[in-house]
XYZ file of C-alpha atoms in Angstrom:
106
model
C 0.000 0.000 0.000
C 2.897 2.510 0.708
C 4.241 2.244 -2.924
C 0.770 2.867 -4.182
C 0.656 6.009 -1.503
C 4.221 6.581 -3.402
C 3.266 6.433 -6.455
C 0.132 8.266 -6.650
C 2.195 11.297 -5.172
C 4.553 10.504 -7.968
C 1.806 11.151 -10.430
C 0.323 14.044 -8.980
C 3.569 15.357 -9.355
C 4.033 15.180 -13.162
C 0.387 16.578 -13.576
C 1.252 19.624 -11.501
C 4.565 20.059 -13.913
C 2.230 19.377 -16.944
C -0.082 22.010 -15.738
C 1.872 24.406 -14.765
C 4.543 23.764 -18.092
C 1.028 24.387 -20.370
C -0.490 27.593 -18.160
C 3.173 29.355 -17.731
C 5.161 28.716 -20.521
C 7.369 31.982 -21.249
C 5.591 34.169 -24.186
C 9.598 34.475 -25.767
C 12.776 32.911 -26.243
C 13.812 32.616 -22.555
C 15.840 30.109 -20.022
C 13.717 27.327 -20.257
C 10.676 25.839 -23.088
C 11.302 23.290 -25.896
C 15.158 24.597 -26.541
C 16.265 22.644 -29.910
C 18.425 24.445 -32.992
C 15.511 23.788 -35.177
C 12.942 25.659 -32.641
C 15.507 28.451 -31.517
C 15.499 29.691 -35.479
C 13.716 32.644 -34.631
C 10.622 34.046 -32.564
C 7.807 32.490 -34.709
C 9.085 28.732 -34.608
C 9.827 29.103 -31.171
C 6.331 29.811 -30.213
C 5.105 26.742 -32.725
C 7.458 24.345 -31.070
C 6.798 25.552 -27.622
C 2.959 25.520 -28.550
C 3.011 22.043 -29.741
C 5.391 20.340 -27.000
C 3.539 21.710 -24.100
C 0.323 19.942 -25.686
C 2.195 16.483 -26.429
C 3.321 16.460 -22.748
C -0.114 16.835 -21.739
C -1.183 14.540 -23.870
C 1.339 12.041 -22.820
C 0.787 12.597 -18.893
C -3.073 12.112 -19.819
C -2.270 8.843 -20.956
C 0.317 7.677 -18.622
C -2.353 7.931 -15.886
C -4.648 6.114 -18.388
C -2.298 3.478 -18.499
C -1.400 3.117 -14.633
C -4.872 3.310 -13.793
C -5.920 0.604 -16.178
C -2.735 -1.510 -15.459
C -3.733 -0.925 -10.971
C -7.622 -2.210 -11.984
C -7.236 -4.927 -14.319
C -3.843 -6.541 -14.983
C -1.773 -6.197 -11.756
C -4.188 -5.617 -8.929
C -1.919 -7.414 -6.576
C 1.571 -5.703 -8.114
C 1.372 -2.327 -7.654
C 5.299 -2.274 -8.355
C 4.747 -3.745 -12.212
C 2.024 -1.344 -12.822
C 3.882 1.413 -11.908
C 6.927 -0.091 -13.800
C 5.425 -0.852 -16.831
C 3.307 2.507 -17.116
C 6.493 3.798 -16.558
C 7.803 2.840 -19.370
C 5.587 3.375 -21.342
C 5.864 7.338 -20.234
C 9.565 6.947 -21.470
C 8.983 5.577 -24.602
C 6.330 8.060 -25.662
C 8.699 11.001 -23.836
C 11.789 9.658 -26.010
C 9.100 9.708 -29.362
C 8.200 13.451 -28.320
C 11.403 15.426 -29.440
C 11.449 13.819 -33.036
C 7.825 14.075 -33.113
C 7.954 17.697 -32.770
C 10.932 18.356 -35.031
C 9.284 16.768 -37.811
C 6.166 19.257 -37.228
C 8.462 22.027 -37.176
C-alpha cells in the first residue's frame, strides 16, 4: 500500500509540472521551453514548437495515468510495483518519441 501512496504522489507530481509547463510557458525565447536548434530559429518557430510540446506532454501525462490506472484495476491488482513499472515505461517511450515528433512538425 505505501508504494501505491508513493506512487500516486509521484503522479500528482508530473500533472502539476504538466499544468503548470502548459499555463506558464514563457511568451519568448527565454531560459527554459522546448530549446532545440531547429525551434531556436527565430521568434515564430519558437512559439510553434513551444505551442506544440507543451500539448504532447499533456497529452502524454493524460495517458500515462490512463495506463497506470488501467494496469492498478485490471492486470496487476496485486503488483502495484509492475504497474507502476510498466506505465512507466511506457511514459519513457512516448517522452523519447516526443522530441522527433515535434521536429518533424516544425
Amino acid at each position: 500500500m505505501l508504494y501505491l501512496i508513493k506512487s500516486v504522489i509521484g503522479t500528482v507530481i508530473l500533472i502539476i509540472i504538466a499544468v503548470l509547463g502548459y499555463f506558464y510557458t514563457p511568451k519568448s525565447m527565454s531560459a527554459f521551453g522546448y530549446k532545440t536548434p531547429m525551434s531556436m530559429k527565430n521568434e515564430q518557430t519558437w512559439l510553434y514548437a513551444n505551442g506544440l510540446a507543451k500539448k504532447l506532454f499533456v497529452a502524454i501525462v493524460i495517458v500515462f495515468i490512463a495506463v497506470e490506472v488501467l494496469f492498478y484495476l485490471f492486470f496487476f491488482k496485486d503488483d502495484y510495483f509492475a504497474a507502476y513499472g510498466r506505465s512507466f515505461t511506457i511514459l519513457t517511450i512516448l517522452s523519447l518519441l516526443f522530441i522527433p515528433a515535434v521536429e518533424i512538425m516544425l
